[in-house]
Amino acid sequence: MSIFARSESNTDLAAARLAQQATASLAGLLAGLNKSRSDLAKAMGVSPGRVSQIMSGDANLTVRTLAAAAEALGAGVEIRFYAHPQPIGGPDQGSGTTSPADESSFASRP
């Protein structure tokens, strides 16, 4: 297996985890707002089947789709990049603090 195939596999796994996190968060928001998938479909102007695709996590979720769901619910979406923690004795044995270069945030808020 080439390094590129292994990297692509890791990317696919990471994408699946992100989709799962997004749909779990969306489901939690719906429950917290006492709204159904049907309510979300109406608010987004899409079919209930499309919301089922989104919520299944199988769909290739786009930032636009996540933003549309958030907008329809009067909510925000936050995407955050962070450095993976280094194992003890790893290459970075610094103070354990992060610098602005280690972590950045993008938030979509009203």
mmCIF file of C-alpha atoms in Angstrom:
data_model
loop_
_atom_site.group_PDB
_atom_site.id
_atom_site.type_symbol
_atom_site.label_atom_id
_atom_site.label_comp_id
_atom_site.label_asym_id
_atom_site.label_seq_id
_atom_site.Cartn_x
_atom_site.Cartn_y
_atom_site.Cartn_z
ATOM 1 C CA MET A 1 0.000 0.000 0.000
ATOM 2 C CA SER A 2 1.380 3.409 -0.921
ATOM 3 C CA ILE A 3 1.544 6.322 1.481
ATOM 4 C CA PHE A 4 -1.121 8.069 -0.601
ATOM 5 C CA ALA A 5 -3.621 5.223 -0.226
ATOM 6 C CA ARG A 6 -3.031 5.113 3.518
ATOM 7 C CA SER A 7 -3.501 8.886 3.748
ATOM 8 C CA GLU A 8 -6.702 8.711 1.703
ATOM 9 C CA SER A 9 -8.020 5.993 4.017
ATOM 10 C CA ASN A 10 -7.233 8.165 7.049
ATOM 11 C CA THR A 11 -8.999 11.075 5.393
ATOM 12 C CA ASP A 12 -12.069 8.935 4.723
ATOM 13 C CA LEU A 13 -12.161 7.847 8.380
ATOM 14 C CA ALA A 14 -11.749 11.426 9.574
ATOM 15 C CA ALA A 15 -14.548 12.571 7.234
ATOM 16 C CA ALA A 16 -16.846 9.843 8.550
ATOM 17 C CA ARG A 17 -16.123 10.915 12.140
ATOM 18 C CA LEU A 18 -16.841 14.557 11.285
ATOM 19 C CA ALA A 19 -20.125 13.643 9.609
ATOM 20 C CA GLN A 20 -21.099 11.564 12.651
ATOM 21 C CA GLN A 21 -20.252 14.435 15.016
ATOM 22 C CA ALA A 22 -22.215 16.919 12.907
ATOM 23 C CA THR A 23 -25.320 14.756 12.675
ATOM 24 C CA ALA A 24 -25.208 13.872 16.388
ATOM 25 C CA SER A 25 -24.921 17.565 17.235
ATOM 26 C CA LEU A 26 -27.781 18.421 14.873
ATOM 27 C CA ALA A 27 -29.951 15.672 16.366
ATOM 28 C CA GLY A 28 -29.195 16.992 19.857
ATOM 29 C CA LEU A 29 -30.144 20.511 18.806
ATOM 30 C CA LEU A 30 -33.403 19.280 17.278
ATOM 31 C CA ALA A 31 -34.251 17.414 20.488
ATOM 32 C CA GLY A 32 -33.333 20.435 22.601
ATOM 33 C CA LEU A 33 -35.601 22.635 20.496
ATOM 34 C CA ASN A 34 -38.355 20.001 20.615
ATOM 35 C CA LYS A 35 -38.374 19.903 16.808
ATOM 36 C CA SER A 36 -38.722 16.931 14.482
ATOM 37 C CA ARG A 37 -36.895 16.055 11.286
ATOM 38 C CA SER A 38 -40.083 17.032 9.492
ATOM 39 C CA ASP A 39 -39.930 20.465 11.129
ATOM 40 C CA LEU A 40 -36.337 20.819 9.940
ATOM 41 C CA ALA A 41 -37.283 19.793 6.397
ATOM 42 C CA LYS A 42 -40.021 22.439 6.271
ATOM 43 C CA ALA A 43 -37.720 25.117 7.679
ATOM 44 C CA MET A 44 -34.975 24.246 5.180
ATOM 45 C CA GLY A 45 -37.396 23.978 2.247
ATOM 46 C CA VAL A 46 -36.304 20.425 1.444
ATOM 47 C CA SER A 47 -37.997 17.056 1.476
ATOM 48 C CA PRO A 48 -38.117 14.900 4.611
ATOM 49 C CA GLY A 49 -36.090 12.371 2.603
ATOM 50 C CA ARG A 50 -33.279 14.896 2.181
ATOM 51 C CA VAL A 51 -33.199 15.508 5.924
ATOM 52 C CA SER A 52 -33.033 11.742 6.435
ATOM 53 C CA GLN A 53 -30.025 11.639 4.096
ATOM 54 C CA ILE A 54 -28.370 14.437 6.047
ATOM 55 C CA MET A 55 -29.089 12.827 9.408
ATOM 56 C CA SER A 56 -27.891 9.389 8.297
ATOM 57 C CA GLY A 57 -24.352 10.680 8.068
ATOM 58 C CA ASP A 58 -23.976 8.791 4.783
ATOM 59 C CA ALA A 59 -24.453 11.933 2.732
ATOM 60 C CA ASN A 60 -21.366 13.911 1.845
ATOM 61 C CA LEU A 61 -22.225 16.829 4.107
ATOM 62 C CA THR A 62 -21.101 20.195 2.849
ATOM 63 C CA VAL A 63 -20.504 23.359 4.818
ATOM 64 C CA ARG A 64 -23.423 24.841 2.880
ATOM 65 C CA THR A 65 -25.756 22.035 4.049
ATOM 66 C CA LEU A 66 -24.666 22.467 7.660
ATOM 67 C CA ALA A 67 -25.124 26.240 7.396
ATOM 68 C CA ALA A 68 -28.598 25.788 5.876
ATOM 69 C CA ALA A 69 -29.662 23.498 8.724
ATOM 70 C CA ALA A 70 -28.298 25.922 11.317
ATOM 71 C CA GLU A 71 -29.973 28.902 9.640
ATOM 72 C CA ALA A 72 -33.289 27.057 9.483
ATOM 73 C CA LEU A 73 -33.089 26.413 13.227
ATOM 74 C CA GLY A 74 -31.825 29.869 14.186
ATOM 75 C CA ALA A 75 -28.569 28.302 15.367
ATOM 76 C CA GLY A 76 -24.871 28.610 14.597
ATOM 77 C CA VAL A 77 -22.179 26.211 13.451
ATOM 78 C CA GLU A 78 -18.633 26.191 14.750
ATOM 79 C CA ILE A 79 -15.744 24.392 13.090
ATOM 80 C CA ARG A 80 -12.461 24.183 14.990
ATOM 81 C CA PHE A 81 -9.054 22.928 13.921
ATOM 82 C CA TYR A 82 -6.635 21.770 16.610
ATOM 83 C CA ALA A 83 -3.332 19.990 16.896
ATOM 84 C CA HIS A 84 -3.472 16.388 18.062
ATOM 85 C CA PRO A 85 -1.950 15.991 21.511
ATOM 86 C CA GLN A 86 1.578 14.601 21.442
ATOM 87 C CA PRO A 87 2.279 11.414 23.399
ATOM 88 C CA ILE A 88 4.453 11.725 26.486
ATOM 89 C CA GLY A 89 8.063 11.663 25.379
ATOM 90 C CA GLY A 90 6.980 12.677 21.859
ATOM 91 C CA PRO A 91 8.744 15.217 19.680
ATOM 92 C CA ASP A 92 7.198 18.212 21.449
ATOM 93 C CA GLN A 93 7.958 18.050 25.160
ATOM 94 C CA GLY A 94 7.297 21.745 25.733
ATOM 95 C CA SER A 95 5.201 23.325 28.427
ATOM 96 C CA GLY A 96 1.999 21.672 27.259
ATOM 97 C CA THR A 97 0.493 24.974 26.228
ATOM 98 C CA THR A 98 -0.705 25.749 22.757
ATOM 99 C CA SER A 99 0.075 28.790 20.699
ATOM 100 C CA PRO A 100 -2.267 30.585 18.301
ATOM 101 C CA ALA A 101 -0.585 28.660 15.485
ATOM 102 C CA ASP A 102 -1.610 25.385 17.132
ATOM 103 C CA GLU A 103 -5.304 26.154 17.237
ATOM 104 C CA SER A 104 -7.614 28.326 15.208
ATOM 105 C CA SER A 105 -11.381 28.614 15.117
ATOM 106 C CA PHE A 106 -13.962 29.521 12.578
ATOM 107 C CA ALA A 107 -17.399 30.285 13.894
ATOM 108 C CA SER A 108 -20.548 31.108 11.996
ATOM 109 C CA ARG A 109 -22.579 33.152 14.397
ATOM 110 C CA PRO A 110 -25.265 35.769 14.003
#
